[in-house]
Coordinates of C-alpha atoms in Angstrom, one line a residue:
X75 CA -27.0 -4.2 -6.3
X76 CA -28.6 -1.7 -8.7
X77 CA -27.6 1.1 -10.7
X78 CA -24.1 2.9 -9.7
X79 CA -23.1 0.7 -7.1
X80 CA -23.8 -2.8 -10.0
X81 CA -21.7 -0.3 -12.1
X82 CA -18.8 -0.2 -10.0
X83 CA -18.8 -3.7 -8.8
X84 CA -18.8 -4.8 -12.4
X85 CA -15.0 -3.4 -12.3
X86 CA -14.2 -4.9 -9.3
X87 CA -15.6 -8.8 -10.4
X88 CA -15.6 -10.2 -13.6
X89 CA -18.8 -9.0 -14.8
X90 CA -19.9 -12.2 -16.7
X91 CA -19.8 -14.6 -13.8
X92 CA -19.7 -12.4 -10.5
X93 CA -16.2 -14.0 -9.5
X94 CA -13.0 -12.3 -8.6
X95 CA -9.6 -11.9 -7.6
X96 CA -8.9 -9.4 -5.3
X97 CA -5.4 -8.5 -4.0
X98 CA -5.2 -6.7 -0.7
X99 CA -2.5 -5.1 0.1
X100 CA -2.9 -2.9 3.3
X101 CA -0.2 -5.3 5.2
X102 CA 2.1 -2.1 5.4
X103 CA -0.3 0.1 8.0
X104 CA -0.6 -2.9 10.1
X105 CA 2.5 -4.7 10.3
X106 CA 5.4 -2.2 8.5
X107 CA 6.9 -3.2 5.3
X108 CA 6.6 -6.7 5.4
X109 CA 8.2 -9.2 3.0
X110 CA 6.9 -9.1 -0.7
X111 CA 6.0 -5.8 -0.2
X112 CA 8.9 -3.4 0.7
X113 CA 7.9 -0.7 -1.5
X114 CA 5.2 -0.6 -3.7
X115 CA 7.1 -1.2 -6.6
X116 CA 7.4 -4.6 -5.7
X117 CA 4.3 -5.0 -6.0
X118 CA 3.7 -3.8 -9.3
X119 CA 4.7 -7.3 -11.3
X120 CA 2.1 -9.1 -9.6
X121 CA -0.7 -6.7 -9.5
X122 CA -0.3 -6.2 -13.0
X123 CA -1.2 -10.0 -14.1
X124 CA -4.5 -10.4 -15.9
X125 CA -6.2 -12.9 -13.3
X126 CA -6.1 -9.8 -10.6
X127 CA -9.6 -8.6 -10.8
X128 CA -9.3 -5.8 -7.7
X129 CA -6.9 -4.4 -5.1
X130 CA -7.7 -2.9 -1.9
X131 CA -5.7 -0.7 -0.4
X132 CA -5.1 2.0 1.8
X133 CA -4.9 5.3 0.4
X134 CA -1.3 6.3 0.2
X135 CA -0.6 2.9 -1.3
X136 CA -3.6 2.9 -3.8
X137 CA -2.5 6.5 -5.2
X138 CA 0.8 5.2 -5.8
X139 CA -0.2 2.0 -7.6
X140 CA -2.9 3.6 -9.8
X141 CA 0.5 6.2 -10.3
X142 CA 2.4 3.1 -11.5
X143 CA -0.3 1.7 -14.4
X144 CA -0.4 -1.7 -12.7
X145 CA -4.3 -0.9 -11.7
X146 CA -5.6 -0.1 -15.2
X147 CA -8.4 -2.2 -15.7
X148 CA -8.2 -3.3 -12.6
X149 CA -11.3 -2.4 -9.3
X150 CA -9.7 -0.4 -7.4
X151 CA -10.9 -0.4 -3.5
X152 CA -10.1 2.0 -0.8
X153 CA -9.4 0.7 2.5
X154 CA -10.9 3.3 5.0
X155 CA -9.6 2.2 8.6
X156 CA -6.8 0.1 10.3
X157 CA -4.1 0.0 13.4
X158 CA -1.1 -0.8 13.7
X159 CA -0.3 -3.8 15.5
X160 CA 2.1 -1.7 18.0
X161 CA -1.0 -0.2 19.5
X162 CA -2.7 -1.4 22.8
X163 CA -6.0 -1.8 21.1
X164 CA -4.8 -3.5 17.4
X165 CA -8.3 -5.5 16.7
X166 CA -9.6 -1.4 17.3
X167 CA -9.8 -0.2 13.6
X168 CA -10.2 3.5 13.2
X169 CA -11.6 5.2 10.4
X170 CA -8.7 6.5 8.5
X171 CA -10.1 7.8 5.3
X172 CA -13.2 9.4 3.7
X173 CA -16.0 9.1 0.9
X174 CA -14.4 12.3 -0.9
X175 CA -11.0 10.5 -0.6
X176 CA -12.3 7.4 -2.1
X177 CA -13.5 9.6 -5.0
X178 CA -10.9 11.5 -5.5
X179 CA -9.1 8.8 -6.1
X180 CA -11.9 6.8 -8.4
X181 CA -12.0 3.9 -6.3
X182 CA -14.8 1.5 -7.0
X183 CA -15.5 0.2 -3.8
X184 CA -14.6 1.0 0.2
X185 CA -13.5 -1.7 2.3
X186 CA -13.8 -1.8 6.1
X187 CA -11.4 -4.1 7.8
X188 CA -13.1 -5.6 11.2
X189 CA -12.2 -8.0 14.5
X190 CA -15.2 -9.2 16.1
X191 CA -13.7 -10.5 19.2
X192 CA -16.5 -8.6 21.6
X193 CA -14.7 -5.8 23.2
X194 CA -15.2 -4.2 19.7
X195 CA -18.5 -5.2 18.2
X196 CA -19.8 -2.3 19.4
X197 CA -17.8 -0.2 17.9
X198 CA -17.4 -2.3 14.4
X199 CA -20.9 -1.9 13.8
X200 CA -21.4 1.2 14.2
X201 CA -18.4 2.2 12.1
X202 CA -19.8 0.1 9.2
X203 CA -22.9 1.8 9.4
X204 CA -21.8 5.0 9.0
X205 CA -19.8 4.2 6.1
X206 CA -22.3 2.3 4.5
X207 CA -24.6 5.1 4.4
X208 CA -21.6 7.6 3.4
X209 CA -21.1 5.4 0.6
X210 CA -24.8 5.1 0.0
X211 CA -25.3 8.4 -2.0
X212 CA -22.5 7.3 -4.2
X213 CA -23.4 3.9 -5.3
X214 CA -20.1 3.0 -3.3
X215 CA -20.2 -1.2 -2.9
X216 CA -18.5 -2.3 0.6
X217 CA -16.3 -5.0 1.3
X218 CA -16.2 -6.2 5.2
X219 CA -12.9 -7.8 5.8
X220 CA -14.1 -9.7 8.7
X221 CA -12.8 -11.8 11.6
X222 CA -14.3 -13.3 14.6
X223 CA -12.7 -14.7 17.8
X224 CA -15.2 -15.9 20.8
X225 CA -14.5 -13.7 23.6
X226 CA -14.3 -17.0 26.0
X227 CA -11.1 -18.2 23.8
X228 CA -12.9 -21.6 22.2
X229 CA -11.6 -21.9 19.2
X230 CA -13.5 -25.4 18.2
X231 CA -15.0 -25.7 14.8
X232 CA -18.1 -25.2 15.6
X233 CA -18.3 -22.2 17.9
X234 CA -16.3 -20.3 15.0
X235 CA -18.3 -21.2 12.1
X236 CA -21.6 -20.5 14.1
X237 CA -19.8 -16.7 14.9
X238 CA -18.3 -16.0 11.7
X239 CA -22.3 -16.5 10.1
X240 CA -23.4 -14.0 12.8
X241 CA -20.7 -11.6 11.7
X242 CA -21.7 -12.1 8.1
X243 CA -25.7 -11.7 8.4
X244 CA -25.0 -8.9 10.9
X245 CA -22.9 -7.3 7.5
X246 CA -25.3 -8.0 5.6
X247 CA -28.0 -6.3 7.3
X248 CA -26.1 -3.1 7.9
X249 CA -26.2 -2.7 4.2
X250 CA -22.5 -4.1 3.2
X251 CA -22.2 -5.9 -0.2
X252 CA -19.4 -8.2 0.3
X253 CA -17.4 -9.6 2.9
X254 CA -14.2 -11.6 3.5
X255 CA -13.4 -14.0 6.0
X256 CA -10.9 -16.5 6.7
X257 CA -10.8 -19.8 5.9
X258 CA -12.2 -22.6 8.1
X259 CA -10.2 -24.9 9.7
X260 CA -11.3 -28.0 7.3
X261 CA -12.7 -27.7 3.6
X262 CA -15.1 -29.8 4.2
X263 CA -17.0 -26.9 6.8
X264 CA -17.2 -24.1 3.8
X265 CA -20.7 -25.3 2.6
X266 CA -21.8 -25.0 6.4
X267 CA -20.9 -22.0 6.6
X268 CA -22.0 -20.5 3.5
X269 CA -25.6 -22.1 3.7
X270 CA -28.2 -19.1 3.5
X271 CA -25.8 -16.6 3.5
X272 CA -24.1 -16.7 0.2
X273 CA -27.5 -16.0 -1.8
X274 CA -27.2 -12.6 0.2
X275 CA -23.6 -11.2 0.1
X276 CA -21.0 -11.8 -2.1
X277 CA -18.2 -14.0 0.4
X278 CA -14.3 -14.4 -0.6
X279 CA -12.2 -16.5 1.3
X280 CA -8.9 -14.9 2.7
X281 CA -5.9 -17.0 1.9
X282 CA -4.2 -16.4 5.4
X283 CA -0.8 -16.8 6.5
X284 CA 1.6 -18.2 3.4
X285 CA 0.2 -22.0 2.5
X286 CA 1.0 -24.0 -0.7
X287 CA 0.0 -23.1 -3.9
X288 CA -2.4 -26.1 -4.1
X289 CA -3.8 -25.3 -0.5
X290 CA -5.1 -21.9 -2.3
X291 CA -6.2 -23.7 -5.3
X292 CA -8.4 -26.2 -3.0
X293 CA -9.9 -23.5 -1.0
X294 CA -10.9 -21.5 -4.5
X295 CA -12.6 -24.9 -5.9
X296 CA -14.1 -25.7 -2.6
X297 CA -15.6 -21.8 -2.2
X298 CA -16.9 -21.7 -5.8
X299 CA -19.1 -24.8 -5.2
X300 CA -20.2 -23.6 -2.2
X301 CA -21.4 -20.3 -3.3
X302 CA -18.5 -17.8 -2.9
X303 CA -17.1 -15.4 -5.4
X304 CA -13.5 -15.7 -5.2
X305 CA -10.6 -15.1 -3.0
X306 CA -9.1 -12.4 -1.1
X307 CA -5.6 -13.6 -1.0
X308 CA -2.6 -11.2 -0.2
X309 CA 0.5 -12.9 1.4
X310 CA 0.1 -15.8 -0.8
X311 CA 0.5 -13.6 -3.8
X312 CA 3.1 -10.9 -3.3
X313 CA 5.0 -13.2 -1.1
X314 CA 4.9 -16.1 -3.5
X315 CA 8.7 -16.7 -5.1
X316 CA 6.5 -17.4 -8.0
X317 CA 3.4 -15.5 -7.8
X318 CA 2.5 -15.6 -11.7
X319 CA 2.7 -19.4 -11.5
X320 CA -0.2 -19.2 -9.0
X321 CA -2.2 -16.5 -10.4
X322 CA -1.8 -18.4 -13.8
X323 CA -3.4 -21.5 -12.0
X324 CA -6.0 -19.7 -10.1
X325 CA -7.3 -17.7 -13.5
X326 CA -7.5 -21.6 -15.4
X327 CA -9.4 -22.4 -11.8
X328 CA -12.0 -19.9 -12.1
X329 CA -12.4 -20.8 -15.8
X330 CA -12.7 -24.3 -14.9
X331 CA -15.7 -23.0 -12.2
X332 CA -17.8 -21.0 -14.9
X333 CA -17.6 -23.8 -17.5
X334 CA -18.5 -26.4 -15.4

């Protein structure tokens, strides 16, 4: 990254080391007002928290956190498309927001939330291209929240890791700065499939469906050695009974990371 865009990333990682925590919290389009985040006041405690280096968001939600105070200091990143699971084509994300929306509301960053699952690669690609070069003029970063599913149904180790690393190199080429993806099946696979790609974009794991506390501790240790920057952990936050327990443990993680 250069100029604007290294700018605005800077607010969205911690600028000394490149790492981050970011937050999303764009549940509510997809799935209705889910538990842990009824209203976006109950998110505010645990945005707030020092370790939170970022939240994404779509825009209703971001204007009424930034509103609240809990974002100051914080990257703030505006989520630009979505569907609501109640539609006949949910993996189908449709742009929902603009550049001059992200600005107006001095986001950092735009994220673009995509399922590769082949009916829609088509249409995912060229939807993060045309953002990417909206954002381009801007120095805009973008985030690819990004998911893959092989269209024959195998779900073996194997056959995901080797279509996930297609899905990241293909962001990467259409000109997106950092992507998310879910975590592999076992630990042990992260350095497989961050090999070569890593150097490139900047990868975060996404915590998933609620796990233990030390589950998302594991998966932050086992990314940072491997090359990622971080998590990109909703549920596992503003669903945790205790979420400034975690987020304490994560921050001493990173720390941990950048000394060693």
């Amino acid at each position: 990254m250069v100029g604007a865009k290294r700018n605005r990333w800077s607010r969205v990682v911690h600028h000394q080391t490149g790492q981050g925590l970011i937050i999303p919290v764009d549940h509510g389009l997809t799935s209705g007002p889910i538990s842990g985040m009824e209203s976006s006041d109950s998110l505010v405690r645990c945005l707030s928290h020092p370790a939170v280096s970022a939240v994404v968001a779509h825009k209703g939600m971001l204007e009424r956190l930034a509103l609240s105070g809990c974002l100051l200091g914080k990257g703030m990143i505006l989520q630009m498309n979505g569907m609501m699971s109640l539609a006949t084509q949910p993996n189908r994300k449709e742009l929902l927001a603009t550049v001059d929306t992200a600005l107006r509301l001095g986001a950092d960053a735009l994220s673009v939330d995509l399922v590769f699952d082949s009916v829609n690669d088509a249409h995912n690609l060229a939807l993060l291209g045309s953002v990417v070069d909206q954002a381009a003029p801007y120095g805009l970063p973008v985030l690819v929240m990004a998911k893959y599913f092989h269209a024959g149904g195998n779900t073996s180790s194997e056959v995901t890791i080797a279509g996930m690393r297609r899905v990241i190199r293909a962001a990467w080429e259409l000109g997106a700065d950092a992507v998310k993806i879910p975590r592999p099946d076992t630990i042990a696979d992260i350095p497989v499939l961050l090999k070569g790609l890593s150097s490139d974009i900047d990868v975060f794991f996404a915590g998933g469906a609620r796990s233990t506390d030390e589950e998302t501790l594991e998966l932050l240790s086992a990314g940072l050695a491997a090359g990622a920057k971080g998590l990109c952990v909703g549920r596992n936050v503003f669903q945790n009974p205790h979420p400034e327990h975690l987020l304490g443990a994560l921050s001493a993680r990173y720390a941990q990371h950048a000394v060693a």
